[in-house]
Amino acid sequence: MEKVRINIAIDGHSSSGKSTMAKSLAKELNFVYIDTGAMYRAAALFCIKERLIEGNEIDERRIPTAIERMYIAFKYNAKTEQSEIHLGGANVEQEIRSMEVARRVSLVAAVPEIRHKLVNIQQRMASSGGVIMDGRDIGTVVMPKAKLKFFITADVEIRAQRRYEELKEKGVETTLGDVLHNIQERDRIDTTRAVAPLRKAEDSIVMDNTNLTIDEQFDFLLSHSRKAIAEA
Ligand code: DC
């Protein structure tokens, strides 16, 4: 009988390095990596383009009908060897990383209809196992039965510094203060929203990476993953 492959859930605060770790882990274990933050960012881009969001206000009345036209999917890019996010058939992998999207995404991610639609897609993608999914509600809502759950965090100043360096390298013009403010604001909205707020699943393994190198983090996650796979 073929062995059912486990799923791995990775949740945690914004810019805690979840996706970097999830990507490397998926490559090492030959699992499929799913970046659910990219899906919420694509939804935020959709809302911006459709003028469903003005300043900090979302037009909740128009959302249910409008999102019937919101097509979000991952497509594999052989050149980058990554699955990239598409909105309405167009590759928006770069566009969703802008500060404009970062400023709006937590507001959009708090809308119940949007969460409902994206959670359904995520659960379908995880239904055959072999998936590493990162986000905010993966261990609590999307895959509550995942065999292995991690919760990743770090001091907010460290997260802002790392994110700032990353953006600077990509040529995005911003300041450390701006990035810190954005992360604090996202933490606040993500942890206090009414639907599926960011919280640690009781059965998750916590990794605070404030003082850990990339290699130390990877080794920690890999050893827990190998153990869980062996036990499955
Ligand atoms: O992981 P990220 O920073 O790209 O996520 C972008 C935003 O999307 C983040 O502010 C919170 C939201 N998000 C969410 O609410 N639920 C998820 N499963 C993933 C992301």
Coordinates of N, CA and C and ligand atoms in Angstrom, one line a residue:
M1 N 0.8 -1.2 0.0 CA 0.0 0.0 0.0 C 0.9 1.3 0.0
E2 N 0.5 2.2 -0.9 CA 1.3 3.4 -0.9 C 1.1 4.3 0.3
K3 N 2.2 4.8 0.9 CA 2.1 5.6 2.1 C 1.5 7.0 1.8
V4 N 0.6 7.4 2.7 CA 0.0 8.7 2.5 C 1.0 9.7 3.0
R5 N 1.2 10.8 2.2 CA 2.2 11.8 2.6 C 1.6 12.8 3.5
I6 N 2.4 13.2 4.5 CA 1.9 14.1 5.5 C 1.9 15.5 4.9
N7 N 1.1 16.4 5.6 CA 1.2 17.9 5.2 C 1.9 18.6 6.4
I8 N 2.6 19.7 6.0 CA 3.3 20.5 7.1 C 2.7 21.9 7.0
A9 N 2.3 22.4 8.2 CA 1.7 23.8 8.3 C 2.8 24.7 8.9
I10 N 3.0 25.8 8.3 CA 3.9 26.8 8.9 C 3.2 28.1 9.0
D11 N 3.0 28.6 10.3 CA 2.4 29.9 10.5 C 3.4 30.8 11.3
G12 N 3.0 32.0 11.3 CA 3.9 32.9 12.1 C 3.7 34.4 11.7
H13 N 4.5 35.2 12.3 CA 4.3 36.7 12.1 C 4.9 37.1 10.7
S14 N 4.5 38.3 10.3 CA 4.9 38.8 9.0 C 6.5 38.9 9.0
S15 N 7.1 38.6 7.9 CA 8.5 38.8 7.8 C 9.3 38.0 8.8
S16 N 8.8 36.9 9.2 CA 9.6 36.1 10.2 C 10.5 35.0 9.4
G17 N 10.4 35.1 8.1 CA 11.2 34.1 7.3 C 10.5 32.8 7.0
K18 N 9.2 32.8 7.2 CA 8.5 31.6 7.0 C 8.6 31.0 5.6
S19 N 8.5 31.9 4.6 CA 8.5 31.4 3.2 C 9.9 31.0 2.8
T20 N 10.9 31.6 3.2 CA 12.3 31.2 2.9 C 12.5 29.8 3.4
M21 N 12.1 29.6 4.6 CA 12.3 28.3 5.2 C 11.4 27.2 4.6
A22 N 10.1 27.6 4.3 CA 9.2 26.6 3.7 C 9.6 26.2 2.3
K23 N 10.2 27.1 1.6 CA 10.6 26.9 0.2 C 11.8 25.9 0.3
S24 N 12.8 26.1 1.2 CA 14.0 25.3 1.2 C 13.6 23.9 1.7
L25 N 12.7 23.9 2.7 CA 12.2 22.6 3.3 C 11.5 21.7 2.2
A26 N 10.7 22.4 1.4 CA 9.9 21.7 0.4 C 10.9 21.1 -0.7
K27 N 11.9 21.9 -1.0 CA 12.9 21.4 -2.0 C 13.6 20.2 -1.4
E28 N 14.0 20.3 -0.2 CA 14.8 19.2 0.4 C 13.9 17.9 0.6
L29 N 12.7 18.1 0.9 CA 11.8 16.9 1.2 C 11.0 16.5 -0.1
N30 N 11.1 17.3 -1.1 CA 10.4 17.0 -2.3 C 8.9 17.1 -2.1
F31 N 8.5 18.1 -1.4 CA 7.1 18.4 -1.1 C 6.7 19.6 -2.0
V32 N 5.4 19.9 -2.1 CA 4.9 21.0 -2.9 C 4.8 22.2 -1.9
Y33 N 5.4 23.4 -2.3 CA 5.3 24.5 -1.4 C 4.1 25.4 -1.8
I34 N 3.3 25.8 -0.9 CA 2.2 26.7 -1.2 C 2.3 28.0 -0.3
D35 N 2.5 29.1 -1.0 CA 2.6 30.4 -0.3 C 1.2 31.1 -0.2
T36 N 0.5 30.9 0.9 CA -0.8 31.4 1.0 C -0.8 33.0 1.1
G37 N 0.3 33.5 1.6 CA 0.4 35.0 1.7 C 0.3 35.6 0.3
A38 N 0.9 34.9 -0.7 CA 0.9 35.4 -2.1 C -0.6 35.4 -2.6
M39 N -1.4 34.4 -2.1 CA -2.8 34.4 -2.5 C -3.5 35.6 -2.0
Y40 N -3.3 35.9 -0.7 CA -3.9 37.1 -0.1 C -3.4 38.4 -0.7
R41 N -2.1 38.4 -1.1 CA -1.6 39.6 -1.8 C -2.2 39.8 -3.2
A42 N -2.4 38.6 -3.9 CA -3.1 38.7 -5.2 C -4.5 39.2 -5.0
A43 N -5.2 38.8 -3.9 CA -6.6 39.2 -3.7 C -6.5 40.8 -3.4
A44 N -5.5 41.2 -2.7 CA -5.4 42.7 -2.4 C -5.2 43.4 -3.7
L45 N -4.4 42.9 -4.6 CA -4.1 43.5 -5.9 C -5.4 43.6 -6.7
F46 N -6.2 42.5 -6.6 CA -7.5 42.5 -7.3 C -8.4 43.6 -6.8
C47 N -8.4 43.7 -5.5 CA -9.3 44.8 -4.9 C -8.8 46.2 -5.3
I48 N -7.5 46.4 -5.3 CA -6.9 47.7 -5.7 C -7.3 48.0 -7.2
K49 N -7.1 47.0 -8.1 CA -7.4 47.1 -9.5 C -8.9 47.4 -9.7
E50 N -9.7 46.7 -9.0 CA -11.2 46.8 -9.1 C -11.8 48.0 -8.4
R51 N -10.9 48.8 -7.8 CA -11.3 49.9 -6.9 C -12.3 49.5 -5.8
L52 N -12.0 48.3 -5.2 CA -12.9 47.9 -4.1 C -12.3 48.4 -2.8
I53 N -11.2 49.1 -2.9 CA -10.5 49.6 -1.7 C -10.1 51.0 -2.0
E54 N -10.5 51.9 -1.1 CA -10.1 53.3 -1.2 C -9.5 53.7 0.1
G55 N -8.3 54.1 0.1 CA -7.6 54.4 1.4 C -7.6 53.2 2.3
N56 N -8.2 53.3 3.4 CA -8.3 52.2 4.3 C -9.7 51.6 4.4
E57 N -10.5 51.9 3.4 CA -11.9 51.5 3.4 C -12.1 50.4 2.3
I58 N -12.8 49.3 2.7 CA -13.1 48.3 1.7 C -14.6 48.4 1.4
D59 N -15.0 48.3 0.1 CA -16.4 48.3 -0.2 C -16.9 46.9 0.0
E60 N -17.3 46.6 1.2 CA -17.7 45.2 1.5 C -19.0 44.8 0.8
R61 N -19.8 45.8 0.4 CA -21.1 45.5 -0.2 C -20.8 44.9 -1.6
R62 N -19.8 45.4 -2.3 CA -19.5 44.9 -3.7 C -18.7 43.6 -3.7
I63 N -18.0 43.3 -2.6 CA -17.1 42.2 -2.5 C -17.7 40.8 -3.0
P64 N -18.8 40.4 -2.5 CA -19.3 39.0 -2.8 C -19.4 38.8 -4.3
T65 N -20.0 39.8 -5.1 CA -20.2 39.6 -6.5 C -18.8 39.8 -7.2
A66 N -18.1 40.8 -6.8 CA -16.8 41.1 -7.5 C -15.9 39.9 -7.4
I67 N -15.8 39.2 -6.3 CA -14.8 38.1 -6.2 C -15.2 36.9 -6.9
E68 N -16.4 36.8 -7.5 CA -16.7 35.7 -8.4 C -15.8 35.8 -9.6
R69 N -15.3 37.0 -9.9 CA -14.4 37.2 -11.1 C -12.9 37.2 -10.7
M70 N -12.7 36.8 -9.5 CA -11.3 36.8 -9.0 C -10.7 35.4 -9.2
Y71 N -9.8 35.2 -10.2 CA -9.2 33.9 -10.5 C -7.7 33.9 -10.0
I72 N -7.4 33.2 -9.0 CA -6.1 33.1 -8.4 C -5.6 31.7 -8.6
A73 N -4.4 31.5 -9.1 CA -3.8 30.2 -9.3 C -2.3 30.3 -9.3
F74 N -1.7 29.1 -9.0 CA -0.2 29.0 -9.1 C 0.1 28.3 -10.4
K75 N 1.1 28.8 -11.1 CA 1.6 28.1 -12.3 C 3.1 27.9 -12.2
Y76 N 3.5 26.7 -12.6 CA 5.0 26.5 -12.5 C 5.7 27.2 -13.6
N77 N 6.8 27.9 -13.2 CA 7.7 28.6 -14.2 C 9.0 27.8 -14.3
A78 N 9.2 27.1 -15.4 CA 10.4 26.3 -15.5 C 11.7 27.1 -15.4
K79 N 11.6 28.4 -15.9 CA 12.8 29.2 -15.8 C 13.3 29.5 -14.4
T80 N 12.3 29.9 -13.5 CA 12.7 30.2 -12.1 C 12.6 28.9 -11.3
E81 N 12.1 27.9 -11.8 CA 11.9 26.6 -11.1 C 11.0 26.8 -9.8
Q82 N 10.0 27.8 -9.9 CA 9.1 28.1 -8.8 C 7.7 28.1 -9.4
S83 N 6.8 27.8 -8.4 CA 5.4 28.1 -8.8 C 5.1 29.6 -8.5
E84 N 4.5 30.2 -9.5 CA 4.3 31.7 -9.4 C 2.8 32.0 -9.4
I85 N 2.5 33.1 -8.7 CA 1.1 33.4 -8.6 C 0.5 34.2 -9.8
H86 N -0.7 33.8 -10.2 CA -1.3 34.4 -11.3 C -2.7 34.9 -10.9
L87 N -3.0 36.1 -11.4 CA -4.3 36.7 -11.1 C -5.0 37.0 -12.5
G88 N -6.2 36.3 -12.7 CA -6.8 36.5 -14.0 C -6.0 36.0 -15.1
G89 N -5.1 35.1 -14.9 CA -4.3 34.5 -16.0 C -2.9 35.3 -16.2
A90 N -2.8 36.4 -15.5 CA -1.5 37.2 -15.6 C -0.6 36.9 -14.5
N91 N 0.7 36.8 -14.8 CA 1.7 36.5 -13.7 C 1.9 37.8 -12.9
V92 N 1.6 37.8 -11.6 CA 1.7 39.0 -10.7 C 2.7 38.8 -9.6
E93 N 3.6 37.8 -9.8 CA 4.5 37.5 -8.7 C 5.3 38.7 -8.2
Q94 N 5.7 39.6 -9.2 CA 6.5 40.8 -8.8 C 5.5 41.8 -8.2
E95 N 4.4 42.1 -8.9 CA 3.5 43.1 -8.5 C 3.0 43.0 -7.1
I96 N 2.8 41.8 -6.6 CA 2.2 41.6 -5.3 C 3.2 41.9 -4.2
R97 N 4.5 42.1 -4.5 CA 5.5 42.3 -3.5 C 5.7 43.8 -3.2
S98 N 4.9 44.7 -3.9 CA 5.1 46.1 -3.7 C 4.6 46.6 -2.4
M99 N 5.1 47.8 -1.9 CA 4.6 48.3 -0.6 C 3.1 48.7 -0.7
E100 N 2.6 49.0 -1.8 CA 1.2 49.4 -1.9 C 0.4 48.2 -1.6
V101 N 0.7 47.0 -2.1 CA 0.0 45.8 -1.8 C 0.2 45.5 -0.3
A102 N 1.5 45.6 0.2 CA 1.8 45.3 1.6 C 0.9 46.1 2.6
R103 N 0.7 47.4 2.2 CA -0.1 48.3 3.0 C -1.5 47.9 3.1
R104 N -2.1 47.3 2.1 CA -3.5 46.9 2.0 C -3.8 45.5 2.3
V105 N -2.9 44.6 2.3 CA -3.2 43.2 2.3 C -3.9 42.7 3.6
S106 N -3.5 43.2 4.7 CA -4.1 42.7 6.0 C -5.6 43.1 6.0
L107 N -5.9 44.3 5.5 CA -7.3 44.7 5.5 C -8.1 43.8 4.6
V108 N -7.6 43.4 3.4 CA -8.3 42.6 2.5 C -8.4 41.1 3.1
A109 N -7.3 40.7 3.8 CA -7.3 39.4 4.4 C -8.3 39.2 5.5
A110 N -8.8 40.3 6.0 CA -9.8 40.3 7.1 C -11.2 40.1 6.6
V111 N -11.4 40.2 5.3 CA -12.8 40.1 4.7 C -13.2 38.6 4.7
P112 N -14.3 38.2 5.4 CA -14.7 36.8 5.5 C -14.9 36.1 4.1
E113 N -15.5 36.8 3.2 CA -15.8 36.1 1.9 C -14.5 35.8 1.1
I114 N -13.5 36.7 1.3 CA -12.2 36.5 0.6 C -11.5 35.3 1.3
R115 N -11.5 35.2 2.6 CA -10.9 34.1 3.3 C -11.6 32.8 2.9
H116 N -12.9 32.8 2.9 CA -13.6 31.6 2.6 C -13.2 31.1 1.2
K117 N -13.1 32.0 0.2 CA -12.8 31.5 -1.1 C -11.4 31.0 -1.2
L118 N -10.4 31.7 -0.5 CA -9.0 31.2 -0.6 C -8.8 29.9 0.2
V119 N -9.4 29.8 1.4 CA -9.3 28.6 2.2 C -9.7 27.4 1.4
N120 N -10.9 27.5 0.7 CA -11.3 26.4 -0.1 C -10.3 25.9 -1.1
I121 N -9.7 26.9 -1.8 CA -8.6 26.5 -2.8 C -7.5 25.9 -2.1
Q122 N -7.1 26.4 -1.0 CA -5.9 25.9 -0.2 C -6.2 24.4 0.2
Q123 N -7.4 24.2 0.7 CA -7.7 22.8 1.2 C -7.8 21.8 0.1
R124 N -8.2 22.3 -1.1 CA -8.2 21.4 -2.3 C -6.7 21.0 -2.6
M125 N -5.8 22.1 -2.6 CA -4.4 21.8 -2.9 C -3.8 20.9 -2.0
A126 N -4.3 20.8 -0.7 CA -3.6 20.0 0.3 C -4.2 18.6 0.4
S127 N -5.3 18.4 -0.4 CA -6.1 17.2 -0.1 C -5.3 15.8 -0.4
S128 N -4.3 15.9 -1.3 CA -3.6 14.6 -1.5 C -2.3 14.5 -0.7
G129 N -2.0 15.4 0.2 CA -0.8 15.4 1.0 C 0.4 15.8 0.3
G130 N 1.6 15.8 1.0 CA 2.8 16.2 0.4 C 3.0 17.7 0.2
V131 N 2.3 18.4 1.1 CA 2.3 19.9 0.9 C 2.9 20.6 2.1
I132 N 3.7 21.6 1.8 CA 4.1 22.5 2.9 C 3.5 23.8 2.6
M133 N 2.6 24.3 3.6 CA 1.9 25.5 3.3 C 2.2 26.5 4.4
D134 N 2.5 27.8 4.0 CA 2.8 28.8 5.0 C 1.8 29.9 5.0
G135 N 1.5 30.5 6.2 CA 0.5 31.5 6.2 C 0.3 32.0 7.7
R136 N -1.0 32.2 8.0 CA -1.3 32.7 9.4 C -2.3 31.8 10.1
D137 N -3.1 31.1 9.3 CA -4.2 30.2 9.8 C -4.1 28.8 9.3
I138 N -2.9 28.4 8.9 CA -2.8 27.1 8.3 C -3.0 26.0 9.3
G139 N -2.3 26.1 10.4 CA -2.4 25.0 11.5 C -3.8 25.1 12.2
T140 N -4.4 26.3 12.2 CA -5.6 26.4 13.0 C -6.9 26.2 12.1
V141 N -6.9 26.6 10.9 CA -8.1 26.6 10.1 C -8.0 25.8 8.8
V142 N -6.9 26.0 8.0 CA -6.8 25.4 6.7 C -6.5 23.9 6.8
M143 N -5.5 23.6 7.7 CA -5.1 22.1 7.8 C -5.0 21.8 9.3
P144 N -6.2 21.9 10.0 CA -6.1 21.6 11.5 C -5.6 20.2 11.8
K145 N -5.7 19.3 10.9 CA -5.2 18.0 11.1 C -3.8 17.7 10.6
A146 N -3.1 18.7 10.2 CA -1.7 18.5 9.7 C -0.9 17.7 10.7
K147 N -0.1 16.8 10.2 CA 0.7 16.0 11.1 C 1.8 16.8 11.8
L148 N 2.3 17.9 11.1 CA 3.3 18.7 11.7 C 3.0 20.1 11.5
K149 N 3.1 20.9 12.6 CA 2.8 22.3 12.6 C 4.0 23.1 13.2
F150 N 4.4 24.2 12.5 CA 5.4 25.1 13.1 C 4.8 26.4 13.3
F151 N 5.3 27.2 14.3 CA 4.9 28.6 14.4 C 6.2 29.3 14.6
I152 N 6.5 30.2 13.6 CA 7.8 30.9 13.5 C 7.6 32.4 13.9
T153 N 8.5 32.9 14.7 CA 8.4 34.3 15.1 C 9.8 34.8 15.3
A154 N 9.9 36.1 15.5 CA 11.2 36.8 15.9 C 10.8 38.2 16.4
D155 N 11.8 38.9 17.1 CA 11.5 40.2 17.5 C 11.1 41.1 16.4
V156 N 10.2 42.0 16.6 CA 9.7 42.8 15.4 C 10.8 43.7 14.8
E157 N 11.8 44.2 15.6 CA 12.8 45.1 15.0 C 13.7 44.2 14.1
I158 N 14.0 43.0 14.5 CA 14.8 42.1 13.7 C 14.1 41.8 12.4
R159 N 12.8 41.5 12.5 CA 12.0 41.2 11.3 C 12.0 42.4 10.3
A160 N 11.9 43.6 10.9 CA 11.9 44.8 10.0 C 13.2 45.0 9.4
Q161 N 14.3 44.8 10.1 CA 15.6 45.0 9.6 C 15.9 44.0 8.4
R162 N 15.5 42.8 8.6 CA 15.7 41.8 7.6 C 14.9 42.1 6.3
R163 N 13.7 42.5 6.5 CA 12.8 42.8 5.4 C 13.3 44.0 4.7
Y164 N 13.8 45.0 5.4 CA 14.3 46.2 4.8 C 15.5 45.9 3.9
E165 N 16.4 45.1 4.4 CA 17.6 44.7 3.6 C 17.1 44.0 2.3
E166 N 16.1 43.1 2.5 CA 15.6 42.4 1.3 C 15.0 43.3 0.2
L167 N 14.2 44.3 0.7 CA 13.6 45.2 -0.2 C 14.7 46.1 -0.9
K168 N 15.7 46.5 -0.1 CA 16.7 47.4 -0.6 C 17.5 46.7 -1.7
E169 N 17.7 45.4 -1.5 CA 18.4 44.6 -2.5 C 17.7 44.5 -3.8
K170 N 16.3 44.5 -3.6 CA 15.5 44.4 -4.8 C 15.3 45.7 -5.5
G171 N 15.8 46.8 -4.9 CA 15.7 48.1 -5.5 C 14.4 48.8 -5.1
V172 N 13.7 48.3 -4.1 CA 12.4 48.9 -3.7 C 12.8 50.1 -2.8
E173 N 12.3 51.3 -3.1 CA 12.6 52.5 -2.3 C 11.7 52.6 -1.1
T174 N 12.3 52.5 0.1 CA 11.6 52.6 1.4 C 12.5 52.9 2.5
T175 N 12.0 53.1 3.7 CA 12.9 53.4 4.8 C 12.6 52.3 5.9
L176 N 13.6 52.2 6.8 CA 13.5 51.1 7.8 C 12.2 51.5 8.7
G177 N 12.0 52.7 9.0 CA 10.9 53.2 9.8 C 9.5 52.8 9.1
D178 N 9.5 52.9 7.8 CA 8.3 52.6 7.1 C 8.0 51.1 7.1
V179 N 9.1 50.3 7.0 CA 8.9 48.8 7.0 C 8.5 48.4 8.4
L180 N 9.1 49.0 9.4 CA 8.8 48.6 10.8 C 7.3 48.9 11.1
H181 N 6.9 50.1 10.7 CA 5.5 50.5 10.9 C 4.6 49.6 10.2
N182 N 4.9 49.2 8.9 CA 4.0 48.3 8.2 C 3.9 46.9 8.8
I183 N 5.1 46.4 9.3 CA 5.0 45.1 10.0 C 4.2 45.1 11.3
Q184 N 4.4 46.2 12.1 CA 3.7 46.3 13.3 C 2.2 46.4 13.0
E185 N 1.8 47.1 12.0 CA 0.4 47.3 11.6 C -0.2 46.0 11.2
R186 N 0.6 45.2 10.3 CA 0.1 43.9 9.9 C 0.0 43.0 11.0
D187 N 0.9 43.0 12.0 CA 0.8 42.1 13.2 C -0.5 42.4 13.9
R188 N -0.7 43.7 14.1 CA -1.9 44.1 14.8 C -3.2 43.7 14.1
I189 N -3.3 43.9 12.8 CA -4.5 43.5 12.1 C -4.7 42.0 12.1
D190 N -3.5 41.3 11.8 CA -3.6 39.9 11.6 C -4.0 39.2 12.9
T191 N -3.6 39.7 14.1 CA -3.8 39.0 15.3 C -5.2 39.4 15.9
T192 N -5.7 40.5 15.5 CA -7.0 41.0 16.1 C -8.2 40.9 15.3
R193 N -8.1 40.4 14.0 CA -9.2 40.3 13.1 C -10.2 39.3 13.7
A194 N -11.5 39.5 13.3 CA -12.5 38.6 13.8 C -12.4 37.1 13.2
V195 N -12.1 37.1 11.9 CA -12.1 35.7 11.3 C -10.7 35.2 11.2
A196 N -10.5 34.0 11.7 CA -9.2 33.3 11.6 C -8.0 34.2 11.9
P197 N -8.0 34.8 13.1 CA -6.8 35.6 13.5 C -5.5 34.7 13.6
L198 N -4.4 35.4 13.4 CA -3.1 34.7 13.6 C -3.0 34.3 15.1
R199 N -2.9 33.0 15.3 CA -2.6 32.5 16.6 C -1.9 31.1 16.5
K200 N -1.2 30.8 17.5 CA -0.4 29.6 17.5 C -1.3 28.4 17.7
A201 N -1.3 27.4 16.9 CA -2.1 26.2 17.1 C -1.5 25.5 18.3
E202 N -2.3 24.9 19.2 CA -1.8 24.3 20.4 C -0.8 23.2 20.2
D203 N -0.9 22.5 19.1 CA 0.0 21.4 18.8 C 1.1 21.8 17.9
S204 N 1.4 23.1 17.8 CA 2.5 23.5 16.9 C 3.9 23.6 17.7
I205 N 4.9 23.5 16.9 CA 6.3 23.6 17.5 C 6.8 25.1 17.2
V206 N 7.1 25.8 18.3 CA 7.5 27.2 18.1 C 9.0 27.3 17.8
M207 N 9.3 28.2 16.8 CA 10.7 28.5 16.6 C 10.8 30.0 16.6
D208 N 11.5 30.6 17.6 CA 11.8 32.0 17.6 C 13.2 32.1 17.0
N209 N 13.3 32.8 15.8 CA 14.6 32.8 15.1 C 15.4 34.1 15.3
T210 N 15.0 34.9 16.3 CA 15.7 36.2 16.6 C 17.2 36.0 16.5
N211 N 17.7 35.0 17.2 CA 19.1 34.8 17.3 C 19.6 33.5 16.6
L212 N 18.9 33.1 15.6 CA 19.3 31.9 14.8 C 19.8 32.2 13.4
T213 N 20.8 31.5 13.0 CA 21.2 31.7 11.6 C 20.3 30.9 10.7
I214 N 20.4 31.2 9.4 CA 19.5 30.5 8.4 C 19.7 28.9 8.5
D215 N 21.0 28.6 8.6 CA 21.3 27.1 8.7 C 20.7 26.5 10.0
E216 N 20.8 27.2 11.1 CA 20.3 26.7 12.3 C 18.8 26.5 12.3
Q217 N 18.1 27.5 11.6 CA 16.6 27.4 11.5 C 16.3 26.2 10.6
F218 N 17.0 26.1 9.5 CA 16.7 25.0 8.6 C 16.9 23.6 9.2
D219 N 18.0 23.5 10.0 CA 18.3 22.2 10.6 C 17.2 21.8 11.6
F220 N 16.8 22.8 12.4 CA 15.7 22.6 13.4 C 14.4 22.1 12.7
L221 N 14.0 22.8 11.6 CA 12.8 22.4 10.9 C 12.9 21.1 10.2
L222 N 14.1 20.8 9.6 CA 14.3 19.6 8.9 C 14.3 18.4 9.8
S223 N 14.9 18.5 11.0 CA 15.0 17.3 11.9 C 13.5 17.0 12.4
H224 N 12.7 18.0 12.7 CA 11.4 17.7 13.1 C 10.6 17.1 12.0
S225 N 10.8 17.6 10.8 CA 10.1 17.1 9.6 C 10.4 15.7 9.3
R226 N 11.7 15.4 9.3 CA 12.1 14.0 9.1 C 11.5 13.0 10.1
K227 N 11.5 13.5 11.3 CA 10.9 12.6 12.4 C 9.4 12.4 12.1
A228 N 8.7 13.5 11.8 CA 7.2 13.3 11.6 C 7.0 12.4 10.4
I229 N 7.8 12.6 9.3 CA 7.6 11.7 8.1 C 7.8 10.3 8.5
A230 N 8.9 10.0 9.2 CA 9.2 8.6 9.6 C 8.1 8.0 10.5
E231 N 7.5 8.8 11.3 CA 6.4 8.3 12.2 C 5.1 8.1 11.5
A232 N 4.9 8.7 10.3 CA 3.6 8.7 9.7 C 3.3 7.3 9.1
Ligands
DC1 O1 3.0 36.0 4.3 P1 2.8 37.4 3.7 O2 3.4 38.5 4.5 O3 3.1 37.4 2.3 O4 1.2 37.6 3.9 C1 0.6 38.8 3.4 C2 -0.7 39.1 4.3 O5 -1.7 38.1 4.1 C3 -0.4 39.1 5.8 O6 -0.4 40.5 6.2 C4 -1.6 38.4 6.4 C5 -2.3 37.8 5.3 N1 -2.4 36.3 5.4 C6 -3.5 35.7 6.0 O7 -4.3 36.5 6.6 N2 -3.6 34.4 6.1 C7 -2.7 33.6 5.5 N3 -2.9 32.3 5.5 C8 -1.6 34.1 4.8 C9 -1.5 35.5 4.8

